[in-house]
XYZ file of N, CA and C in Angstrom:
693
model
N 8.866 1.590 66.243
C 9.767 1.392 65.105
C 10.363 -0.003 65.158
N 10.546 -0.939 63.855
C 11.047 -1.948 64.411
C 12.507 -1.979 63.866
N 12.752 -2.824 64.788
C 14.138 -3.339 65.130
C 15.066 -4.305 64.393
N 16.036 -4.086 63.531
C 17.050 -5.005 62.965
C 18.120 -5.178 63.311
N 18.343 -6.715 63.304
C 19.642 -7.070 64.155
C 20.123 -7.988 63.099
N 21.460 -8.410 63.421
C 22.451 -9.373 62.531
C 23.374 -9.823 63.487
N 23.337 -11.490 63.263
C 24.062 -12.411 63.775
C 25.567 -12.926 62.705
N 26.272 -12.095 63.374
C 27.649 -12.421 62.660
C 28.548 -14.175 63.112
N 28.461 -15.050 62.420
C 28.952 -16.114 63.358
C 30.277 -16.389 62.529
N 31.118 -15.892 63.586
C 32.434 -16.458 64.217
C 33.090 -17.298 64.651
N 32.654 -18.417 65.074
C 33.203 -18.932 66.100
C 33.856 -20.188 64.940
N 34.194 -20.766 63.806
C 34.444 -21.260 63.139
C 35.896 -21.617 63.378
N 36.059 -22.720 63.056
C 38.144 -22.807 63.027
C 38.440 -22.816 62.040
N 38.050 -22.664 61.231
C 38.373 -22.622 59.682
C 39.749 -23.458 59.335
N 39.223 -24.724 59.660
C 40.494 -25.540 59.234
C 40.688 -25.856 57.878
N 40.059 -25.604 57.008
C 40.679 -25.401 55.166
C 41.516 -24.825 55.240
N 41.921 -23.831 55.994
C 42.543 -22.340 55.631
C 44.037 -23.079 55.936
N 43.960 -24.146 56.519
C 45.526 -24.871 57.266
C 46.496 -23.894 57.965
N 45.518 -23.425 58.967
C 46.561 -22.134 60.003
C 45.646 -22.601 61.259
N 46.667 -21.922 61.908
C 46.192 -22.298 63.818
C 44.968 -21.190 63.855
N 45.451 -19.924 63.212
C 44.679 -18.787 63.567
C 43.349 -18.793 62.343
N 42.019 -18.850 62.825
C 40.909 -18.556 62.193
C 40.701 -17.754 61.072
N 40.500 -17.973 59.566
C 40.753 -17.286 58.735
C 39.436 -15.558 59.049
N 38.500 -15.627 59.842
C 38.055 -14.554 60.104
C 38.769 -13.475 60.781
N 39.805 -13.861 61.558
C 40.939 -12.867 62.081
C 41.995 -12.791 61.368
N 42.172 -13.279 60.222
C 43.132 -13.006 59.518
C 43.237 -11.292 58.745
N 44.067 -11.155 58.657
C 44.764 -9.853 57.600
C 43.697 -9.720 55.921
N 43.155 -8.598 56.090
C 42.473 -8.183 54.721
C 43.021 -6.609 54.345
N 43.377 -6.437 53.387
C 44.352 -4.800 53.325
C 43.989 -4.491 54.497
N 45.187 -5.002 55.593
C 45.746 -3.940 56.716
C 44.994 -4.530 57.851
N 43.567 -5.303 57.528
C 42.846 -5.126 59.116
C 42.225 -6.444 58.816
N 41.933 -6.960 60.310
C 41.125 -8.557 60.321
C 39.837 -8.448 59.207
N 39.740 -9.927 58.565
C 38.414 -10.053 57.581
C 37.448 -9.448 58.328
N 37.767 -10.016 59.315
C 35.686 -9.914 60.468
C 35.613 -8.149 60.790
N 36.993 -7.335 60.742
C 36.161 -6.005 61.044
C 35.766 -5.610 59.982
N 36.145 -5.943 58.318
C 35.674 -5.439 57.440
C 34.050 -5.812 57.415
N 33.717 -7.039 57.741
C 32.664 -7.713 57.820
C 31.351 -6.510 58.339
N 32.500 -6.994 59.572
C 31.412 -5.963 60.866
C 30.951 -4.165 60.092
N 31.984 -3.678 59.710
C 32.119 -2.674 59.013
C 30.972 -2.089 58.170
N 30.630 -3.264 57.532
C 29.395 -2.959 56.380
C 27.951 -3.154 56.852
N 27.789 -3.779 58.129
C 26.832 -3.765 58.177
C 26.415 -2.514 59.525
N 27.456 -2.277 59.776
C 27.295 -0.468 60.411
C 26.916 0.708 59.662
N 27.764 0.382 58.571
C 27.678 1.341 57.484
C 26.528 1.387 56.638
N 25.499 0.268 56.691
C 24.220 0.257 55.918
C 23.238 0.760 56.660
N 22.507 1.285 55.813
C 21.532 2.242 56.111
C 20.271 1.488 56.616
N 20.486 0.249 57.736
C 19.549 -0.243 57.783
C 19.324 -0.545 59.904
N 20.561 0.314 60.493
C 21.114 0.970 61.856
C 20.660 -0.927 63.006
N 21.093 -1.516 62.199
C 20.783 -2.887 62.807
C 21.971 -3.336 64.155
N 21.647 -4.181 65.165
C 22.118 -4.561 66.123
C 22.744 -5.185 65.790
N 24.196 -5.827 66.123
C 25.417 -6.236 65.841
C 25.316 -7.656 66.677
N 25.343 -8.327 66.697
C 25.812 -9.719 67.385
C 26.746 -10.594 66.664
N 27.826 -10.744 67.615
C 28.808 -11.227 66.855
C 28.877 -12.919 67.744
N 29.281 -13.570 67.438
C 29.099 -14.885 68.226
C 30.288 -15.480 67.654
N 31.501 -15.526 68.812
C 32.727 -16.227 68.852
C 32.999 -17.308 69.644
N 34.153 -17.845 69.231
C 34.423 -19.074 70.235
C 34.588 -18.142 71.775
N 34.591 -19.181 72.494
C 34.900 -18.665 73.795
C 36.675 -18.344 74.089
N 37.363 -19.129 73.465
C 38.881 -19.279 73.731
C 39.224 -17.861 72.559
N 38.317 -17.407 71.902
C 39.315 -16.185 71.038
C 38.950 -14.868 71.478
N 37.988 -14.953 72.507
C 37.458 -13.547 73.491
C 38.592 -12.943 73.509
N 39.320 -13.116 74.621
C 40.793 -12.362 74.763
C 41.301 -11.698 72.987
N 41.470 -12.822 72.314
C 42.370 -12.256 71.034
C 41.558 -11.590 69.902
N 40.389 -11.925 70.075
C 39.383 -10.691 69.698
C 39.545 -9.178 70.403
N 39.626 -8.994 71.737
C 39.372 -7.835 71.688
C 40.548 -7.272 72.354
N 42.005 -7.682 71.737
C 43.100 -7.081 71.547
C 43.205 -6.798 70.254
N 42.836 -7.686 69.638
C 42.848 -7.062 68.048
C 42.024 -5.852 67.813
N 41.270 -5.452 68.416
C 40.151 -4.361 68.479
C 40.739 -3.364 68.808
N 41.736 -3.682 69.782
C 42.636 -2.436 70.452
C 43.506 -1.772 69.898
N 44.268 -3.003 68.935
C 45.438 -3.133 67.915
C 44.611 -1.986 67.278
N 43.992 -2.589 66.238
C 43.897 -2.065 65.204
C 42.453 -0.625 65.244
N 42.495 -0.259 66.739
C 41.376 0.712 66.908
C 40.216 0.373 66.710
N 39.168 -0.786 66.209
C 38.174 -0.665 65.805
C 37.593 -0.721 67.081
N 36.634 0.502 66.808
C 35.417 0.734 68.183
C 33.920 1.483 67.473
N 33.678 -0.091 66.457
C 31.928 -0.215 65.898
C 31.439 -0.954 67.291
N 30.122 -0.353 67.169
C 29.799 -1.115 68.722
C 29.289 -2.720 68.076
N 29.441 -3.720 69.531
C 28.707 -5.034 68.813
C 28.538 -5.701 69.732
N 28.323 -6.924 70.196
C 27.423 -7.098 71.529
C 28.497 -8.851 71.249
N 28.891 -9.087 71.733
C 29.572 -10.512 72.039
C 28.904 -11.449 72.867
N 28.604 -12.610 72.075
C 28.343 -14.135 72.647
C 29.095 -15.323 72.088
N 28.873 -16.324 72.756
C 29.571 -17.593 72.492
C 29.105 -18.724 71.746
N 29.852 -19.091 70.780
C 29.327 -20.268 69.940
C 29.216 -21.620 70.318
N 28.285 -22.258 69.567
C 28.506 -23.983 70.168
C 29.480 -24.319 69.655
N 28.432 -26.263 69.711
C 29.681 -26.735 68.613
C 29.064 -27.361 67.256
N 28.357 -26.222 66.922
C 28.235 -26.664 65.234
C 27.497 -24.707 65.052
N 27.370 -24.978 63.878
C 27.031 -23.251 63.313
C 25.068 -23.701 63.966
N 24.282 -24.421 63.588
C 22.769 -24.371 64.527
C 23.169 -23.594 65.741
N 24.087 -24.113 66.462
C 24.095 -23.744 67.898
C 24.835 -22.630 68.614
N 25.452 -22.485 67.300
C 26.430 -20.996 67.312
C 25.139 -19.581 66.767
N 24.118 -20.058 65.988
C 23.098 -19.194 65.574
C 21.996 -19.399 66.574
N 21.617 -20.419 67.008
C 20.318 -20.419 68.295
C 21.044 -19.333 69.832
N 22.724 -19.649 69.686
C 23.321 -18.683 71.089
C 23.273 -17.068 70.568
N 23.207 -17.131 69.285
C 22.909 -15.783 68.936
C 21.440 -15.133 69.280
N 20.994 -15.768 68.842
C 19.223 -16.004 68.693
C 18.659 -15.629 70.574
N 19.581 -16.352 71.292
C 19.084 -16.603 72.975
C 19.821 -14.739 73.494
N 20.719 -14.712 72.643
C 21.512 -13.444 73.441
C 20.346 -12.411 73.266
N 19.601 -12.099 71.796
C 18.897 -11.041 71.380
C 17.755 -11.425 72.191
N 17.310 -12.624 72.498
C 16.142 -12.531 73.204
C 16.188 -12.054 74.824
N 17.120 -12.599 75.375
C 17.691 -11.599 76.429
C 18.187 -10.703 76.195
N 18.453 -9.954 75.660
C 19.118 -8.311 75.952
C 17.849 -7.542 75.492
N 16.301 -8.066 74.135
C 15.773 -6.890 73.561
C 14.738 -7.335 73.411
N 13.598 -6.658 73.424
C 12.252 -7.268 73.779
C 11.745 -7.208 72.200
N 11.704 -8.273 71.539
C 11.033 -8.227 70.118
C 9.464 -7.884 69.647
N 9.490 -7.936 68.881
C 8.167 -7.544 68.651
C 7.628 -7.918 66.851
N 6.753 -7.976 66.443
C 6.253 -8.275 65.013
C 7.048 -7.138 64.322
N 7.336 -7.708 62.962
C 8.000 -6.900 62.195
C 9.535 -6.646 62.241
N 10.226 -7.357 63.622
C 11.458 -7.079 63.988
C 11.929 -8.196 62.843
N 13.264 -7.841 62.410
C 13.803 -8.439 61.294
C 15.611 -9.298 61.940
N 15.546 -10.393 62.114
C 17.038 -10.593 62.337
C 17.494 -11.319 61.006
N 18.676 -11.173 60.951
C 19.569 -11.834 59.567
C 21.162 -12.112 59.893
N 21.265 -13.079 59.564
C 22.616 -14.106 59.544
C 23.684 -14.144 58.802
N 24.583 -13.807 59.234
C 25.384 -13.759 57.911
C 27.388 -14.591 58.358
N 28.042 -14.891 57.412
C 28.999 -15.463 57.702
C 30.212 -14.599 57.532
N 31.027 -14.153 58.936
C 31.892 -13.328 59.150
C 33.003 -13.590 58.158
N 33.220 -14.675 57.449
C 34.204 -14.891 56.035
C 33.752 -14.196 54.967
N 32.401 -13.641 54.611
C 32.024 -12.868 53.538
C 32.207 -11.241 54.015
N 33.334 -10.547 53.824
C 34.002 -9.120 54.317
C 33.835 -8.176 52.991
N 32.841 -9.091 51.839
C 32.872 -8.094 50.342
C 31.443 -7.978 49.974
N 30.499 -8.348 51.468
C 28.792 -7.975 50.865
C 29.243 -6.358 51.067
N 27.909 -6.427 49.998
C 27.647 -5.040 49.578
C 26.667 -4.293 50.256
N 26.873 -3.168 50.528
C 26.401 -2.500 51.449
C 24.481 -2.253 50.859
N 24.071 -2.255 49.382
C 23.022 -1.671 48.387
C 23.041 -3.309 48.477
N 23.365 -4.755 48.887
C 22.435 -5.954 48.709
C 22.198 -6.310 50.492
N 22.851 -5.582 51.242
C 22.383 -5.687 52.933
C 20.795 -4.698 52.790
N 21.022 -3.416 52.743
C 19.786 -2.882 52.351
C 18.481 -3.708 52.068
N 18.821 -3.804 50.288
C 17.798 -4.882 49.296
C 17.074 -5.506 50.658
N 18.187 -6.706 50.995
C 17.176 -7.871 51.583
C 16.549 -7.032 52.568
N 17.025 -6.357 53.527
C 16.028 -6.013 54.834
C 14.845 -5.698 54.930
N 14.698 -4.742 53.630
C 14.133 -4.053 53.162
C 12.826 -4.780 52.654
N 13.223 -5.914 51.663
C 12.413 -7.146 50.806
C 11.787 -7.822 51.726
N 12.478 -8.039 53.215
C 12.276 -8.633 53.983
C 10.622 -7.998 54.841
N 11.125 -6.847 54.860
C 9.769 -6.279 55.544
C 8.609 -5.749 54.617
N 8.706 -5.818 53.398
C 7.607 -5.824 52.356
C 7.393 -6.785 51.163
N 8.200 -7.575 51.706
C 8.172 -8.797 50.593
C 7.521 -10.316 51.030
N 8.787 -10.551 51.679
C 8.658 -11.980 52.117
C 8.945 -11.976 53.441
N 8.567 -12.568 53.973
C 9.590 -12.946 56.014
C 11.242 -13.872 55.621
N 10.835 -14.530 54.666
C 12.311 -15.175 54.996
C 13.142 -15.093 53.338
N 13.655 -14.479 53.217
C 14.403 -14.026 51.857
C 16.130 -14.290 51.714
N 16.342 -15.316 50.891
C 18.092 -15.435 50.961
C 18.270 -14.705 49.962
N 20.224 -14.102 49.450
C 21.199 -14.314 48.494
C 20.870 -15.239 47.631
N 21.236 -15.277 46.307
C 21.789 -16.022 45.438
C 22.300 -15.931 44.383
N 23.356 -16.773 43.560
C 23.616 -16.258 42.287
C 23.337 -17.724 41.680
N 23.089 -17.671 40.367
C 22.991 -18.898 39.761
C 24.299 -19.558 39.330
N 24.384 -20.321 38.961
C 25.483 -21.315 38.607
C 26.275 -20.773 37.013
N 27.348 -20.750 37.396
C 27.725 -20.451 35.703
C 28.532 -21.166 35.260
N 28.600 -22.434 35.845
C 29.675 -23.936 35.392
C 28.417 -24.370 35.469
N 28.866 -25.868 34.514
C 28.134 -27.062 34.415
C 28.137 -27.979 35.786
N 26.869 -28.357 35.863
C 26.448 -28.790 37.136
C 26.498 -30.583 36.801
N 26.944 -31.190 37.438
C 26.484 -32.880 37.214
C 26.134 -33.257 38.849
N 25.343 -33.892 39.412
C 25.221 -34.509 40.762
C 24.950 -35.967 40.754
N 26.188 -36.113 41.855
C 25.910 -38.177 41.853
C 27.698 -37.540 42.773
N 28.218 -38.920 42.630
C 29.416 -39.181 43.301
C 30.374 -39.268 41.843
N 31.697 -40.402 42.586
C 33.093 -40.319 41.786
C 32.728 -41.244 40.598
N 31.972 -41.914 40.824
C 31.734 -42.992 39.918
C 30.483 -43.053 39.195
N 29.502 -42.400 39.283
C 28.198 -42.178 38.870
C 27.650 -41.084 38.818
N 27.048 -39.995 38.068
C 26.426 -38.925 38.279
C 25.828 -38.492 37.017
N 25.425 -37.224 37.151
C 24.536 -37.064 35.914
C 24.428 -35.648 35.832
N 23.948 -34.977 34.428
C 23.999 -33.598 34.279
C 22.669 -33.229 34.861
N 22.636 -32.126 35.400
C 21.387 -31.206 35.743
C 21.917 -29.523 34.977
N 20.382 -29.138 34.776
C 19.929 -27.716 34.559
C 20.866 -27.070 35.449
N 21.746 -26.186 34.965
C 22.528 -25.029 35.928
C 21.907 -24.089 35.467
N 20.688 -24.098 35.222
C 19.832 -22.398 35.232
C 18.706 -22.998 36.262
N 18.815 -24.070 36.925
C 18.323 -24.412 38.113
C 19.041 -24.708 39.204
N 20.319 -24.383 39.433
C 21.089 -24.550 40.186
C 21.526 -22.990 40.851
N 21.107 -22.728 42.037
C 21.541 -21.418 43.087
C 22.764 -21.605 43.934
N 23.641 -21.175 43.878
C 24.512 -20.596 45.271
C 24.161 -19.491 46.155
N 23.897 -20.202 47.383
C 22.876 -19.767 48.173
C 24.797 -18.970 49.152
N 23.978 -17.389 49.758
C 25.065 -16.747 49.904
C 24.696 -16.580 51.397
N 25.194 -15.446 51.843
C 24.499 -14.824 53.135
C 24.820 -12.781 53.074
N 23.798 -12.074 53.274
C 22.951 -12.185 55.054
C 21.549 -12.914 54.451
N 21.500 -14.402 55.475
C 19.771 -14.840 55.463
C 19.111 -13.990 55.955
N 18.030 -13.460 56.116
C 17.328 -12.071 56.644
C 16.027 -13.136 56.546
N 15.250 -12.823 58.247
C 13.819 -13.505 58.605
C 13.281 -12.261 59.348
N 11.782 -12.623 59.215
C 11.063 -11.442 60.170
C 11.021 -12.422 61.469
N 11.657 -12.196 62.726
C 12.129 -12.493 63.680
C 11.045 -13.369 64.406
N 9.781 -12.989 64.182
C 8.847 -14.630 65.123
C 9.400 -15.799 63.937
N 9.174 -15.661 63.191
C 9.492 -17.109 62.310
C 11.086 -17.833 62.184
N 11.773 -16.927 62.498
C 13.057 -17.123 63.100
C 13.283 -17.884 64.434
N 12.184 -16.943 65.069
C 12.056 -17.935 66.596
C 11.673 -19.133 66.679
N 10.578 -19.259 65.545
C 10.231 -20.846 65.650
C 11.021 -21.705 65.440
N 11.789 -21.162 63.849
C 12.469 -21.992 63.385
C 13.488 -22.784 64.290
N 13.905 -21.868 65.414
C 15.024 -22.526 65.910
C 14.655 -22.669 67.123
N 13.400 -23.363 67.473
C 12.833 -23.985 68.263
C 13.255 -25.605 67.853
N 13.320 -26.025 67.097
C 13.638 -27.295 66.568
C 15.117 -28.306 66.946
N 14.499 -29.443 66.881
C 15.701 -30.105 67.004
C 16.772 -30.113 66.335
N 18.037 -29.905 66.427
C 19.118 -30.088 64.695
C 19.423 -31.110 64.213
N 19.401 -30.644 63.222
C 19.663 -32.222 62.239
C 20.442 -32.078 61.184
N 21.347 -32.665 60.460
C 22.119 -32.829 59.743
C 21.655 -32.383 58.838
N 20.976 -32.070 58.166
C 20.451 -31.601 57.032
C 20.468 -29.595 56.988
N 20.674 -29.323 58.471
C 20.746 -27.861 58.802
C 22.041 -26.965 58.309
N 22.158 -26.555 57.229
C 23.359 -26.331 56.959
C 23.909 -24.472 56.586
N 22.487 -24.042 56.812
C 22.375 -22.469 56.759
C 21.012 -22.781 57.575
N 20.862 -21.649 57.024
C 19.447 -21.018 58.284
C 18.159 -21.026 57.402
N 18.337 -21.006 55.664
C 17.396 -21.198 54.994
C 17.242 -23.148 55.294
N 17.590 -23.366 55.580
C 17.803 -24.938 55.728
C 16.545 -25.301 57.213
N 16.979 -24.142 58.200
C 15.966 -24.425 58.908
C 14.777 -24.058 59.044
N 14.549 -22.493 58.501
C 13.439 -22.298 57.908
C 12.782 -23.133 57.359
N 13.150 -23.838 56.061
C 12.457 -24.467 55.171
C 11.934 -25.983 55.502
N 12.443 -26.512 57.052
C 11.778 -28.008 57.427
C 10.897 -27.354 57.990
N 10.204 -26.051 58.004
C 8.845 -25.650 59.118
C 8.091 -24.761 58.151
N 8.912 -24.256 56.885
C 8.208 -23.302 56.186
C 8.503 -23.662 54.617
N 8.301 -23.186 54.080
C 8.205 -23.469 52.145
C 8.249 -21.987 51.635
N 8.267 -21.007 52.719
C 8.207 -19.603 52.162
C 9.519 -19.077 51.642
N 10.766 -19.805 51.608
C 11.661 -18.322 51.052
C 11.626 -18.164 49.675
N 12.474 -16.897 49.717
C 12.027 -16.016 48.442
C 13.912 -15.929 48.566
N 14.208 -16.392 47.120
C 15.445 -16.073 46.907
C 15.770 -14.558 45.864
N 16.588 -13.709 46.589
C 16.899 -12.230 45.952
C 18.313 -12.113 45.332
N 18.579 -11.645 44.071
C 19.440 -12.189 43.674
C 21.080 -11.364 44.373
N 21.817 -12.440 44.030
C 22.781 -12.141 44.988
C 24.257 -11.283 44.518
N 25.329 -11.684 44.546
C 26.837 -10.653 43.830
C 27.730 -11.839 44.236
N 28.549 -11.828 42.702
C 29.105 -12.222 43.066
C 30.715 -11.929 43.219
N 31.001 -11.435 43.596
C 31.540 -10.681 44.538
C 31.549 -11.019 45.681
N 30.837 -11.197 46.429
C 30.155 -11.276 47.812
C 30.766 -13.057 47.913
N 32.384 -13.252 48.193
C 32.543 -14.758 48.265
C 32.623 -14.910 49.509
N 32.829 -16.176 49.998
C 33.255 -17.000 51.527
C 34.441 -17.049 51.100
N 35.000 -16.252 52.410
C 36.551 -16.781 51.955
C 36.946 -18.184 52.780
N 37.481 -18.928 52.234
C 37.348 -20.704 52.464
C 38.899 -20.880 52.711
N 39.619 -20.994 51.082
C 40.968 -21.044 51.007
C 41.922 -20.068 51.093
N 43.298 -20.260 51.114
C 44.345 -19.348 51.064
C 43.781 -18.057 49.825
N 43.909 -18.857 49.002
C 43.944 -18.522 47.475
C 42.533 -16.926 47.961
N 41.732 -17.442 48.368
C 40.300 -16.641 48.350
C 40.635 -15.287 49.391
N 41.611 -14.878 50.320
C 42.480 -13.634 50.443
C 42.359 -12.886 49.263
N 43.635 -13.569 48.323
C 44.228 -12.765 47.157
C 42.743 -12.462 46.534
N 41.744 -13.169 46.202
C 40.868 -12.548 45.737
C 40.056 -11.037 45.923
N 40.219 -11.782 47.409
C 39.396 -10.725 48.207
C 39.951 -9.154 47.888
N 41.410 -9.574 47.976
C 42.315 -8.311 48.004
C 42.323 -7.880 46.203
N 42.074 -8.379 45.429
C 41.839 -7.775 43.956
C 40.309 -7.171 44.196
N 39.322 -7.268 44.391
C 38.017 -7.289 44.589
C 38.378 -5.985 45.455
N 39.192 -5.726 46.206
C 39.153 -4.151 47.345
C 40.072 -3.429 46.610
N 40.895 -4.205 45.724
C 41.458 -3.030 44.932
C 41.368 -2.780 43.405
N 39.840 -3.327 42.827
C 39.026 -2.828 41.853
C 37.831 -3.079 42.313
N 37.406 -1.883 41.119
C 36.196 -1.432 41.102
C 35.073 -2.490 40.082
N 35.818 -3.625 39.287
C 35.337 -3.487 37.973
C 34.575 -4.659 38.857
């Protein structure tokens, strides 16, 4: 039977948020963003391995908060670098030590600030993933006007060609391995990013939006209208 796992990465300081404390441990009705996070992808019907990958200095205040607030989903803890490549390759090294992979095994990435994916678009991809494509992102299209250039120069483009690329990235796990066989480079800025300097295969599935990064203050209150409607 094969095997699905998800790399939750944590280890972020989320300095937009302008707080000492990491907006992934912050307060979402009642409980940290990251257990809601963790939450959904327990709850999907797709019984995948948990890897969560934190800084090293929030070990301790991670798993008092766990205590605090009772959560006991199981999940397997490792340590991040110092950029998200190296916070996802320490993810990547943990699963290869702890579980012996095999063809068809599926891992997928996702960013512990998104606590409002949907349980029916975690499914979708895994799923797409193992009869579709090997490497399949999120997306929603653009529904503002797009211009690209800088402050002083730029120009309109097609926003029915323009994607917001979301997360869980979902790969069938050898091509995952390769991918992050590679050197990093600035240009690596998700995981479809590294896929795509070794491959040309993803398949974008469409995404919710709903399903935000929470970035700023402001993107809480959202979060918290979004858990307390349905619409």
């Amino acid at each position: 039977m094969n095997q699905n796992f998800v790399i939750i990465v944590a280890a972020g300081s989320g300095s937009r948020m302008s707080s000492d404390l990491p907006k992934q441990y912050m307060l979402l009705d009642t409980k940290p963003i990251l257990m809601h996070t963790i939450a959904k992808f327990a709850e999907a019907n797709i019984q995948a391995k948990i890897i969560l990958v934190i800084s090293e200095n929030m070990q301790t205040f991670w798993k008092e908060q766990c205590k605090e607030y009772g959560f006991e989903i199981p999940h397997q803890i490792c340590f991040g670098g110092a950029s998200r490549f190296q916070s996802v390759r320490n993810g990547l090294r943990y699963i290869q030590n702890s579980y012996q992979l095999t063809p068809g095994d599926v891992i997928g990435v996702h960013d512990a600030a998104r606590p409002l994916v949907s349980q029916t678009l975690i499914e979708n991809l895994y799923q797409a993933c193992c009869t579709e494509n090997p490497a399949i992102i999120p997306a929603v299209q653009s529904s503002n006007s797009v211009r690209l250039g800088n402050l002083k120069e730029s120009k309109a483009i097609d926003r029915d060609q323009v994607w917001l690329v979301q997360t869980p990235q979902v790969f069938e796990a050898c091509l995952f391995q390769e991918a992050y066989k590679q050197q990093e480079e600035t240009t690596f800025t998700d995981d479809a990013s590294v896929i795509e300097k070794m491959s040309n295969g993803l398949t974008i599935y469409p995404g919710d939006h709903k399903n935000i990064k929470i970035t700023f203050k402001e993107d809480i209150a959202i979060a918290q209208y979004y858990l307390n409607n349905t619409i």
